[in-house]
Short mmCIF file of C-alpha atoms and ligand atoms in Angstrom, two decimals:
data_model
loop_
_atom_site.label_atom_id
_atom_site.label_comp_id
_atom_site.label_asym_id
_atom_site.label_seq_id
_atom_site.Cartn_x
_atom_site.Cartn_y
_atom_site.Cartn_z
CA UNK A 1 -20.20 16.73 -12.71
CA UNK A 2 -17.37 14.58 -12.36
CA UNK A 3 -14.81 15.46 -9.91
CA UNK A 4 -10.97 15.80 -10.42
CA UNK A 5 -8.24 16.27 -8.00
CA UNK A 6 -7.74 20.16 -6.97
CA UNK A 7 -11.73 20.40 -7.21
CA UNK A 8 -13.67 21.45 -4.45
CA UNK A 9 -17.90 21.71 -3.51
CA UNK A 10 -20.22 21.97 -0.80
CA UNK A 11 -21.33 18.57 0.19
CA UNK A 12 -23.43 16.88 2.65
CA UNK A 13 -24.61 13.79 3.27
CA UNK A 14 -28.52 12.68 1.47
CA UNK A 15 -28.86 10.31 4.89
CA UNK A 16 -30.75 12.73 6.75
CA UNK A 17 -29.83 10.94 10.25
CA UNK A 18 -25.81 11.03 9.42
CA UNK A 19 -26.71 14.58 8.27
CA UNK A 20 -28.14 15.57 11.78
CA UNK A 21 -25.41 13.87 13.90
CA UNK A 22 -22.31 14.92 11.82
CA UNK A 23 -20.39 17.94 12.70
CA UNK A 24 -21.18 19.62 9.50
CA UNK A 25 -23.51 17.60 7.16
CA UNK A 26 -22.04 14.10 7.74
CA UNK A 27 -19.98 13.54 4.39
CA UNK A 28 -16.84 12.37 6.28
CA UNK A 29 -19.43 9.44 7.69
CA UNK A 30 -21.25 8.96 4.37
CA UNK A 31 -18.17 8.24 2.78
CA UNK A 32 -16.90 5.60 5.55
CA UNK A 33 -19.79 3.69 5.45
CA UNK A 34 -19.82 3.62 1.49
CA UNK A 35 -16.45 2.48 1.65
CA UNK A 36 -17.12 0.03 4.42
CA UNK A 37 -20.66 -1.35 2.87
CA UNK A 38 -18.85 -1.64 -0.91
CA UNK A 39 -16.02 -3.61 1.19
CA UNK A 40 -13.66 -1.05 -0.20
CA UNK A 41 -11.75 -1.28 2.94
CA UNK A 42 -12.15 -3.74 5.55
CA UNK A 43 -12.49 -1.20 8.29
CA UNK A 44 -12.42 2.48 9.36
CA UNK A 45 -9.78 3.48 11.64
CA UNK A 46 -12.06 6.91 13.43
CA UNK A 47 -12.62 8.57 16.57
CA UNK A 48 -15.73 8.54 19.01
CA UNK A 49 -16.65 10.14 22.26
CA UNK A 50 -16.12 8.27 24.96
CA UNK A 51 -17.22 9.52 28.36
CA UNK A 52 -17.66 13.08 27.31
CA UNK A 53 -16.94 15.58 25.27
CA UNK A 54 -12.98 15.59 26.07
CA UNK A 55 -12.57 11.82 25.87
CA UNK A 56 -11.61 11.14 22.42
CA UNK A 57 -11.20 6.89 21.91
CA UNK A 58 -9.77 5.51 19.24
CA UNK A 59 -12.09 2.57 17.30
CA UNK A 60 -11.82 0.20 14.68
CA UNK A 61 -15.26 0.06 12.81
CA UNK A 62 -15.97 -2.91 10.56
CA UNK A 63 -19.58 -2.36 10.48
CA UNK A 64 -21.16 -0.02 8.59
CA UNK A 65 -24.36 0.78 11.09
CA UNK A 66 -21.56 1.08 13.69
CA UNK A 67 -20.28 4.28 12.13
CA UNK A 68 -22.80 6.98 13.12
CA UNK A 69 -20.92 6.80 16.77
CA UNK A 70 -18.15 8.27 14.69
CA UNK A 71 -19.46 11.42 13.42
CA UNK A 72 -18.46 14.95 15.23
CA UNK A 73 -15.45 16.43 15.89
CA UNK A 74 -13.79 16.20 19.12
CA UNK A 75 -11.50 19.18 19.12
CA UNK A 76 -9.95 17.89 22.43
CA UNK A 77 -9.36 14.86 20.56
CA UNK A 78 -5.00 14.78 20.65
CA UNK A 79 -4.58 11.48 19.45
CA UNK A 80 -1.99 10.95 16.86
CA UNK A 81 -3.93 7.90 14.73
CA UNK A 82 -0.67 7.01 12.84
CA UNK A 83 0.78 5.63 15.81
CA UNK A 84 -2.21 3.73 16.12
CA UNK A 85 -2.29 2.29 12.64
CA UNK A 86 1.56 1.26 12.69
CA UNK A 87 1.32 0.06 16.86
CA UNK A 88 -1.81 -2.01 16.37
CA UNK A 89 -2.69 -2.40 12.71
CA UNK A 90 0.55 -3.94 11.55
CA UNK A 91 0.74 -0.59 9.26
CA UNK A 92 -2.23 -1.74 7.20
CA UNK A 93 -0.26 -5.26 5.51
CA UNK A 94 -3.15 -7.33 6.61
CA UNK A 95 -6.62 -5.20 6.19
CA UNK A 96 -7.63 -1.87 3.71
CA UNK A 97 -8.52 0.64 5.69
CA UNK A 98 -10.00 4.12 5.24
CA UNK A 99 -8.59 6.67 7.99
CA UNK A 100 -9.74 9.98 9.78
CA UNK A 101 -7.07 12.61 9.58
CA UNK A 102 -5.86 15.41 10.70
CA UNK A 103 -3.67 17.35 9.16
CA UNK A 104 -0.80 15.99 11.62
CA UNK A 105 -1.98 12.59 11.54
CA UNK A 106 -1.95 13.10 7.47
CA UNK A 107 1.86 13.98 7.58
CA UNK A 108 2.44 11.36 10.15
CA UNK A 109 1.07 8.77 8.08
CA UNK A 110 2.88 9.81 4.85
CA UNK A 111 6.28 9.90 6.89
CA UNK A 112 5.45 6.25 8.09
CA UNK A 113 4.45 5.30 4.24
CA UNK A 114 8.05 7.07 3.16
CA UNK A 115 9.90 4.93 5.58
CA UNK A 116 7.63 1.25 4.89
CA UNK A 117 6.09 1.12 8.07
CA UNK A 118 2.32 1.36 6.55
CA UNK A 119 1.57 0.19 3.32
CA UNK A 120 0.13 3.04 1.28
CA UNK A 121 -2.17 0.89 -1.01
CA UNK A 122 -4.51 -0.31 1.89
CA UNK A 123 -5.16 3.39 3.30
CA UNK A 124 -7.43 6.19 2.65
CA UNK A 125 -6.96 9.22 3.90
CA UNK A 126 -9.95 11.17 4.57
CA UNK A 127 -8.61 14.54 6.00
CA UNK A 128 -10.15 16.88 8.33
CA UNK A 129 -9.28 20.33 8.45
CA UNK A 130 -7.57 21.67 11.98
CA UNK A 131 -6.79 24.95 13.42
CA UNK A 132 -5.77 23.38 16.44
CA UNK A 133 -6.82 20.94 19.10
CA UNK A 134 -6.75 21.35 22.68
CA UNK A 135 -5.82 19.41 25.92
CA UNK A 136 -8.30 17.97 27.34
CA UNK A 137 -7.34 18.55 30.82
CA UNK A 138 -6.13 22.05 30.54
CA UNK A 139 -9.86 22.49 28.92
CA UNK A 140 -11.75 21.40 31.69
CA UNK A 141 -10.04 23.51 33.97
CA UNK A 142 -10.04 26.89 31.35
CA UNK A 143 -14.03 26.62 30.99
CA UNK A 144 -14.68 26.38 34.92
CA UNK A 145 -11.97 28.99 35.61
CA UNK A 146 -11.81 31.46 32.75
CA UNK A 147 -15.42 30.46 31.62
CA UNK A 148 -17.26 30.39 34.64
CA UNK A 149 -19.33 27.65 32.82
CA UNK A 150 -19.59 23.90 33.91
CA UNK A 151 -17.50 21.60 31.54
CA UNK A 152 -19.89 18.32 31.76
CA UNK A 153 -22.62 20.75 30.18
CA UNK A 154 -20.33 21.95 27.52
CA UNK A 155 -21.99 20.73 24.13
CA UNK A 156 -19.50 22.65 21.72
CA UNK A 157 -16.40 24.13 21.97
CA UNK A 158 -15.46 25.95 18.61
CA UNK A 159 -13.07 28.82 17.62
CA UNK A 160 -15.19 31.05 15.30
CA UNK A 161 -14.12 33.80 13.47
CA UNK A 162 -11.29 34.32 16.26
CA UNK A 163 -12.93 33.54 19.15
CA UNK A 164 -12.98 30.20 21.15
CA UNK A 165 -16.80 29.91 21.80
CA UNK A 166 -18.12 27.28 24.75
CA UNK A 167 -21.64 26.35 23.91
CA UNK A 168 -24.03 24.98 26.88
CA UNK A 169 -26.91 22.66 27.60
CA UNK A 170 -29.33 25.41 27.90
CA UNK A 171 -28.08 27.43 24.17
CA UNK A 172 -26.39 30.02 25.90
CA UNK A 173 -22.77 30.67 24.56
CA UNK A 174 -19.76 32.73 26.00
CA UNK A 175 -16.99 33.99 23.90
CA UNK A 176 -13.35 34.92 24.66
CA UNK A 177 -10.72 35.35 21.68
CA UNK A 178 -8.70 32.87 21.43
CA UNK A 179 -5.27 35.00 21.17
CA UNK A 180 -6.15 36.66 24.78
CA UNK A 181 -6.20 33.02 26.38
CA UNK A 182 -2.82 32.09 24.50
CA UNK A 183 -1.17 35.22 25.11
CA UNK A 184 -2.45 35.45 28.61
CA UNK A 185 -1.40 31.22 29.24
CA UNK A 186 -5.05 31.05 30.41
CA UNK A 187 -6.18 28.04 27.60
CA UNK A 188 -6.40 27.48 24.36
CA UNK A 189 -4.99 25.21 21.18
CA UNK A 190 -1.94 23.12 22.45
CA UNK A 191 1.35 24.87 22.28
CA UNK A 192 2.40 22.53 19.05
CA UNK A 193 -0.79 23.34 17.17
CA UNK A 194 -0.15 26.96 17.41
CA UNK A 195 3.07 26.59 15.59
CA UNK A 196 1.50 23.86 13.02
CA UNK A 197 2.07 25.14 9.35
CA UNK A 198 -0.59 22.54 7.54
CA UNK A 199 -4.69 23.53 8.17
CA UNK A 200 -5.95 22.27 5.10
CA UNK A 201 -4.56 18.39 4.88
CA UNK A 202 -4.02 18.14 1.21
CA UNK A 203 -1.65 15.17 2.25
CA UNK A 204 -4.41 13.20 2.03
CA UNK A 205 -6.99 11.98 -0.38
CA UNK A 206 -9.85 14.34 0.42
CA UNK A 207 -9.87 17.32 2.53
CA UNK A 208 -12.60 18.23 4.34
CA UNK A 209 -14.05 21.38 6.58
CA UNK A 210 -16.03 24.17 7.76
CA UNK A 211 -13.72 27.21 6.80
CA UNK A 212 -15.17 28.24 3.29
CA UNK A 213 -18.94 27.35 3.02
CA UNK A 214 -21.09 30.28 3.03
CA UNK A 215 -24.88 31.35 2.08
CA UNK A 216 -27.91 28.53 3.57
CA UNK A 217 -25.73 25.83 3.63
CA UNK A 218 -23.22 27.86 6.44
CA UNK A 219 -23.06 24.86 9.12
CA UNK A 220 -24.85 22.24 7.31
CA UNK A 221 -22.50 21.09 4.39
CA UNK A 222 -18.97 20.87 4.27
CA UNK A 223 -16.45 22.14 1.80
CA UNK A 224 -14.86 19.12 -0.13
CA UNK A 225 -11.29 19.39 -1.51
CA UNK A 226 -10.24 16.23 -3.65
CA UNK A 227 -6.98 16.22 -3.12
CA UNK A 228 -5.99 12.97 -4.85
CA UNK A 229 -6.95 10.37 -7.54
CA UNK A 230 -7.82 7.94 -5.01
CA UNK A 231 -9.75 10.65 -3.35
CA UNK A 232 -11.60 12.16 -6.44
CA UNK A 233 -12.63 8.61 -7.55
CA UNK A 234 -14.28 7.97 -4.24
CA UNK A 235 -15.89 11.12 -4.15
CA UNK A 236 -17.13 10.96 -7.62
CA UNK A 237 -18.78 7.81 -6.13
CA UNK A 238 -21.20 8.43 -3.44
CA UNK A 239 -22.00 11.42 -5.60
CA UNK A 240 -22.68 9.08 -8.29
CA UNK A 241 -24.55 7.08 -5.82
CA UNK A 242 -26.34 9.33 -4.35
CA UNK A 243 -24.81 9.15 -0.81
CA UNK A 244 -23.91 13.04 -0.73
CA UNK A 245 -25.17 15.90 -1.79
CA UNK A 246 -23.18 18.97 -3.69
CA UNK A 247 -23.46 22.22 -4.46
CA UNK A 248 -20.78 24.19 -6.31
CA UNK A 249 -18.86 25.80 -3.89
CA UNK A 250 -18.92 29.77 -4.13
CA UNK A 251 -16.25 31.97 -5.33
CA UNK A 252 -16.82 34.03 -2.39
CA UNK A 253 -16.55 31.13 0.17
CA UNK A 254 -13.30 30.02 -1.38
CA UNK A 255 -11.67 32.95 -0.87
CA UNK A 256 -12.67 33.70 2.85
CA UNK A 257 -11.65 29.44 3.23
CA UNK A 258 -7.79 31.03 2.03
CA UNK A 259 -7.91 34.10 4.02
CA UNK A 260 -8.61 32.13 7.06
CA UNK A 261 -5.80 29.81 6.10
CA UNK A 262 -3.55 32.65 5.50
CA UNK A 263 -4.29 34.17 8.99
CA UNK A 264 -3.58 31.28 10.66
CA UNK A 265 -0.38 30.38 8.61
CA UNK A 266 0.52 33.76 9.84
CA UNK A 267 0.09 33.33 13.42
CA UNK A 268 1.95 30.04 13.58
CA UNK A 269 5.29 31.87 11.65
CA UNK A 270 5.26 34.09 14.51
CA UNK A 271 4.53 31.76 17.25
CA UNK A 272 7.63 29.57 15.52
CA UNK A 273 9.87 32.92 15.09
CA UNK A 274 9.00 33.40 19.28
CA UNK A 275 9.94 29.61 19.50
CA UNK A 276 13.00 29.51 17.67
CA UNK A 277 14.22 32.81 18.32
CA UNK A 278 16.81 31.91 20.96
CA UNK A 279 18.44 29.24 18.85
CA UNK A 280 20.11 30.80 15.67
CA UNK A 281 22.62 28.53 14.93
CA UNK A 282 23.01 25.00 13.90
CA UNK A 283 21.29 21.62 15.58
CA UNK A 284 23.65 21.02 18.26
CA UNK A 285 22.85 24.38 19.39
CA UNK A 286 19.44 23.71 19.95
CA UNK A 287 20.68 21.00 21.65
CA UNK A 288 23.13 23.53 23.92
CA UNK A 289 20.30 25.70 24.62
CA UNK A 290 18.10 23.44 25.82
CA UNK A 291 20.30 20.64 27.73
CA UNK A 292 19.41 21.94 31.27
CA UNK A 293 15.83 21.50 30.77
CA UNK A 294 17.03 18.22 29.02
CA UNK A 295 18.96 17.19 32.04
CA UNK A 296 15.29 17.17 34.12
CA UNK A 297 14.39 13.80 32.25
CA UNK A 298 13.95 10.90 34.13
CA UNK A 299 14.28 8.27 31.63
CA UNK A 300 10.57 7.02 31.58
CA UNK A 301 10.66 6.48 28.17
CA UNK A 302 6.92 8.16 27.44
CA UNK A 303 8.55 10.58 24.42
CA UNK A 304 9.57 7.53 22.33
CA UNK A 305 6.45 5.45 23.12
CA UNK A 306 4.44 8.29 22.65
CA UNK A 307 6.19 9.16 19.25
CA UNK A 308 4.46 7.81 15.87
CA UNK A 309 7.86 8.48 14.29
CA UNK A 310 9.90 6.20 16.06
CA UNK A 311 9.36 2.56 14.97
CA UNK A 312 12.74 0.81 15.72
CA UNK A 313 11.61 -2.99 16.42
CA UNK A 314 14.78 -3.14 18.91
CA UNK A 315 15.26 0.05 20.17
CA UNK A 316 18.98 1.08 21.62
CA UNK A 317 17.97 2.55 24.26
CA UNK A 318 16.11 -0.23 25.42
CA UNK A 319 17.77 -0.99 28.81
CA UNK A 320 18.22 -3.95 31.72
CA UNK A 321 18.39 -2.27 34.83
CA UNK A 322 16.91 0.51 36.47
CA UNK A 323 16.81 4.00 34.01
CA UNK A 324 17.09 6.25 36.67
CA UNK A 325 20.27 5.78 37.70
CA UNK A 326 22.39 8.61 36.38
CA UNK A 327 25.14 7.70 33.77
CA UNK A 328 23.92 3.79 35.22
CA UNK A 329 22.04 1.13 32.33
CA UNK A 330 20.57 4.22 29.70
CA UNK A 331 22.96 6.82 28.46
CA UNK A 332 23.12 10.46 29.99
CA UNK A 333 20.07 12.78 29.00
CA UNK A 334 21.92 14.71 25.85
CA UNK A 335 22.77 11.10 24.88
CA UNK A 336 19.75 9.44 25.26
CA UNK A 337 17.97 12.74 23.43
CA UNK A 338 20.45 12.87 20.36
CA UNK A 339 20.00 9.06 20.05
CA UNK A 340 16.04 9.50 19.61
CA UNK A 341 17.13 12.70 17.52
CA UNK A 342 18.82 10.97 14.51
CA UNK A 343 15.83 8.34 14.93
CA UNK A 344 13.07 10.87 14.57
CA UNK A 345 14.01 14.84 13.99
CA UNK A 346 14.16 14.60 10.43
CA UNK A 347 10.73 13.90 9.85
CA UNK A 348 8.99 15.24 12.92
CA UNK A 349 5.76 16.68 11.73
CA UNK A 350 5.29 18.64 15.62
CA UNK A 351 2.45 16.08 16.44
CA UNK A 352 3.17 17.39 19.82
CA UNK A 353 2.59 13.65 21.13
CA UNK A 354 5.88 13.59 23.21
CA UNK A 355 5.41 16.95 25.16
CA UNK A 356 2.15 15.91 25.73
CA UNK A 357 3.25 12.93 28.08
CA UNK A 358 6.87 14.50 29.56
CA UNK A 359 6.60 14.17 33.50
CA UNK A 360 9.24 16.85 33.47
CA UNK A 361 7.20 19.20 31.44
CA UNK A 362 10.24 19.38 28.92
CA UNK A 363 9.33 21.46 26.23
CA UNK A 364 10.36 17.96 24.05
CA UNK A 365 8.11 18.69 21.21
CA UNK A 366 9.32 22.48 20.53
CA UNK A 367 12.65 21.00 20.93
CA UNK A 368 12.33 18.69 17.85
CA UNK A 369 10.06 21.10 15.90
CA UNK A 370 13.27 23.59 16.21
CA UNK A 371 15.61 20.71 15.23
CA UNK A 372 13.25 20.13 12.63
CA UNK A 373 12.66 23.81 10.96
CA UNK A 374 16.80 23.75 10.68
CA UNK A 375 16.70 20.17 8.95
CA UNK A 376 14.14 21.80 6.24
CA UNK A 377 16.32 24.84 5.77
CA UNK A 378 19.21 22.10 5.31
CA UNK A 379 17.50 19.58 3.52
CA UNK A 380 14.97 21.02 1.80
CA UNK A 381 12.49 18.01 3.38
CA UNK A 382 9.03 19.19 4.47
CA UNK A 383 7.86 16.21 6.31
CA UNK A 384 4.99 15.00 5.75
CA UNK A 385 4.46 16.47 2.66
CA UNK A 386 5.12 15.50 -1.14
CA UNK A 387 9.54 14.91 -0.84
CA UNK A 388 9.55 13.02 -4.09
CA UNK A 389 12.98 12.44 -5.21
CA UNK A 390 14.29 14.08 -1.54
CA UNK A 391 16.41 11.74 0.23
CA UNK A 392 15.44 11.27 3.92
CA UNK A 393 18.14 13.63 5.39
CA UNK A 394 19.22 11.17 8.40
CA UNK A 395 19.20 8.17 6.26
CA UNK A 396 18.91 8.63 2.41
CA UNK A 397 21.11 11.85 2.25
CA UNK A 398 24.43 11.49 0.62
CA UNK A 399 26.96 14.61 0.43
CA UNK A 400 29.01 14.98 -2.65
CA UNK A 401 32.28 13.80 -0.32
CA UNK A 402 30.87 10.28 -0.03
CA UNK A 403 28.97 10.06 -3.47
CA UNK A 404 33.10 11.05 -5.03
CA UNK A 405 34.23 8.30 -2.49
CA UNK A 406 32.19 5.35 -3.70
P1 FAD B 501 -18.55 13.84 10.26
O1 FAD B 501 -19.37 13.00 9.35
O2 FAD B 501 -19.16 14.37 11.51
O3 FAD B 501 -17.24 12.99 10.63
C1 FAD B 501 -16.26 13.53 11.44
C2 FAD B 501 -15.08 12.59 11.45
O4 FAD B 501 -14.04 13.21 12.20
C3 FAD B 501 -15.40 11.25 12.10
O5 FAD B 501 -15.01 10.23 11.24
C4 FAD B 501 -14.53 11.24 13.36
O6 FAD B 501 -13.98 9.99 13.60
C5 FAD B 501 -13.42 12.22 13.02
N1 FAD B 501 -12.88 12.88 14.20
C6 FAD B 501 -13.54 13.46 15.23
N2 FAD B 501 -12.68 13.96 16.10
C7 FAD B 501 -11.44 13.67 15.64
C8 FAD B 501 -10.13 13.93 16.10
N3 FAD B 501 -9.93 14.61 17.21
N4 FAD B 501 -9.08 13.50 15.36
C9 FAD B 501 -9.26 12.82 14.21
N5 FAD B 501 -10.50 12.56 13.71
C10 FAD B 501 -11.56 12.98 14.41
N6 FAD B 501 -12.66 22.36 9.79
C11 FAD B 501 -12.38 23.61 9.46
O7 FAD B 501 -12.73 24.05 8.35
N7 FAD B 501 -11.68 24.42 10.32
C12 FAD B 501 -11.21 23.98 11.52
O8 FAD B 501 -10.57 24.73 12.27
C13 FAD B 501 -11.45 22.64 11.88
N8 FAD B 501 -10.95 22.12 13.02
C14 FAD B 501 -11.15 20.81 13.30
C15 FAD B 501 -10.52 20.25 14.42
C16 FAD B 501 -10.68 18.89 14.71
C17 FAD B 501 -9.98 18.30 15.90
C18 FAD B 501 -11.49 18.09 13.88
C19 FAD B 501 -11.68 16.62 14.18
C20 FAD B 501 -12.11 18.63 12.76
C21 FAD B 501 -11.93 19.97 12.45
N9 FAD B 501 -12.49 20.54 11.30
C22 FAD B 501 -12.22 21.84 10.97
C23 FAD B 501 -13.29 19.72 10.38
C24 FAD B 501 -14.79 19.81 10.66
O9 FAD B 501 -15.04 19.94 12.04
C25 FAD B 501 -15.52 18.52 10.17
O10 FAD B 501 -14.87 17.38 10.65
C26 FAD B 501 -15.54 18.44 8.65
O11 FAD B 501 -16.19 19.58 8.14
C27 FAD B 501 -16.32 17.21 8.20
O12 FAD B 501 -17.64 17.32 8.63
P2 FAD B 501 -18.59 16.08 8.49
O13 FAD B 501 -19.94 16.42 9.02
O14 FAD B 501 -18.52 15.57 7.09
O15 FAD B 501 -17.88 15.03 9.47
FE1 SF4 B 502 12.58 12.13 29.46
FE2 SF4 B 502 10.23 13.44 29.28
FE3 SF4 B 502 10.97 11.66 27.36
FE4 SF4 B 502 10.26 10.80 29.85
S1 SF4 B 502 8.93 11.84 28.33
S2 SF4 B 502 12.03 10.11 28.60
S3 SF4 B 502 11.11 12.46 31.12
S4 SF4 B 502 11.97 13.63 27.86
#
């Protein structure tokens, strides 16, 4: 069979060690190394455990026997890999290179291919499905306090069928839902991912996950959506070649893969209506309601180096002399904020990078994700997503006034 884009299958790698060490039948690895060993792509931008199971590193792979330290998922893994590929691979202008996404690092990456900070010809995106990732730190703590387990004998930490399941050493398992620890503020997905409205990231070339695959093969292949050209050609590939394995993927199993979707789409409208529901009028009043908590920032600077979005070579707020001094060298905090707003807010895609480093614990990310949902209403621009013929609404956008004045 020869794949097309919107076609899906069960797949797993034919390289029974891959097979054994990848999360769920080791395409996502049989494809890198194809890609890598055909010199497709000069090297694979993935992620591999570091010192345990809640250290996600970042790694540049150029060869191809170097890739089975990439296979797993490390759902404590919160790294935003666009920021990566723009910071410290020049956007992809001097080396092809195939990607891991998620479905945040998917929109990321088409935001920074929108705005020509990453050149869209040398990537692949090979995308990952995601219900969520969690914080490492706030993990460790959850499964000694909540779980009663130890963390360094943790071997899997999944959320099945509702539940967020901590798998040990020894094969026992403990399960709590995963809606009691949220609602409870006991653990759980970071508070960005619970309002994410992309699972499935057909953003990118292929789409790949879990959700969906049913009968034998139920944790042992992976359900493959081709969500591109680019993507169907390499898949139709190391089928070709005999890399992966498929199997037609069940009527049944594709409908339970949309249900699930649909569930979780669900629970992050409601967890943005509880988000947004205090700010019901324009931009600036998000930025009314929340300029006390704004007024806590100390100027370090860790949003906007944190943030994939913001890519200004000289940045304005750069300053000379000390930050901290108030109204001093950097502008007042609703200043400084609404600067990095018309940078950024327009195509946020609620990575959640910036809340994720705030000393002041200011709710940063929700902030832009509100400033965000009002921009789409506006705009009609769903970052990260196909905006063909949109303008970018901070920069492209022209209103009728000044299209008559020209
Ligand atoms: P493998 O061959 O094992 O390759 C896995 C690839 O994922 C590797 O290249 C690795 O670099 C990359 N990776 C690992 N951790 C991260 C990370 N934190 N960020 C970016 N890349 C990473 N599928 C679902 O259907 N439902 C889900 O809810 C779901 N949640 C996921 C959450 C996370 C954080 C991740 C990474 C994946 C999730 N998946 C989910 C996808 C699923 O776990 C498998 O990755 C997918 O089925 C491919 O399996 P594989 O054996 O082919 O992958
Ligand atoms: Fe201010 Fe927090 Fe950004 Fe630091 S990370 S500049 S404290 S908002």
């Amino acid at each position: 069979m020869s794949f097309k884009v919107n076609d899906m299958a069960y797949a797993y790698s034919a390289n029974d060690t891959i097979k054994d060490k990848g999360e769920y039948g080791g395409v996502v690895t049989s494809i890198m190394k194809y890609l890598l060993e055909e010199n497709i792509v000069d090297g694979i931008l993935a992620v591999e455990k570091g010192w345990d199971l809640y250290d996600a590193v970042p790694t540049l792979i150029t060869d191809p026997e170097e890739l089975i330290k990439s296979a797993g998922s490390l759902h404590c893994g919160t790294l935003n890999l666009a920021k990566i590929l723009t910071k410290y691979l020049d956007g992809a202008r001097d080396m092809k290179l195939a990607i891991t996404c998620k479905p945040c690092d998917a929109m990321t990456i088409r935001e920074l291919i929108r705005k020509g900070k990453i050149i869209e010809d040398n990537v692949i995106l090979i995308g990952v499905n995601c219900g969520g990732t969690m914080a490492p730190v706030d993990t460790i703590k959850m499964i000694k306090k909540v779980y009663n387990m130890d963390p360094s004998e943790i071997i899997k930490e999944e959320i099945v069928k509702g539940q967020l399941v901590m798998t040990s050493t020894d094969g026992s398992e403990k399960r709590i839902k995963i809606d009691y620890l949220e609602e409870k503020g006991l653990g759980g997905r970071r508070e960005n991912c619970r309002r994410c409205s992309l699972k499935i990231p057909t953003n990118a070339d292929l789409a790949l996950g879990n959700w969906g695959v049913t009968g034998d093969l139920k944790g042992k292949a992976t359900f493959v959506d081709v969500c591109s050209k680019k993507g169907a050609e390499i898949f139709n590939k190391v089928v070709d070649d005999g890399l992966v394995k498929t199997v037609e993927a069940k009527s049944q199993g594709i409908e339970i893969r949309q249900n699930i979707v649909n569930t979780m789409l669900n629970q992050s409208k409601k967890q943005k209506e509880k988000d947004f529901e205090k700010t019901t009028g324009d931009i600036i009043d998000v930025l009314k309601i929340y300029k006390d908590e704004l007024s806590k920032c100390i100027k370090c600077y860790g949003c906007r180096e944190a943030c994939p979005l913001c890519y200004c070579e000289d940045c304005c707020l750069e300053s000379e002399g000390p930050e901290w001094i108030p109204g001093g060298y950097t502008p007042a905090a609703p200043f400084f904020h609404l600067t990095r707003m018309v940078h950024m807010a327009d195509t946020c895609t609620n990575c959640g990078q910036c809340s994720e480093v705030c000393p002041s614990e200011i709710p940063v990310s929700k902030i832009w994700a509100t400033v965000n949902e009002k921009i789409k209403e506006t705009f009609n621009y769903y970052s990260g997503r196909d905006n063909k013929g949109v303008p970018l609404p901070f920069s492209e956008y022209e209103n009728t006034t000044t299209r008559r004045a020209k």
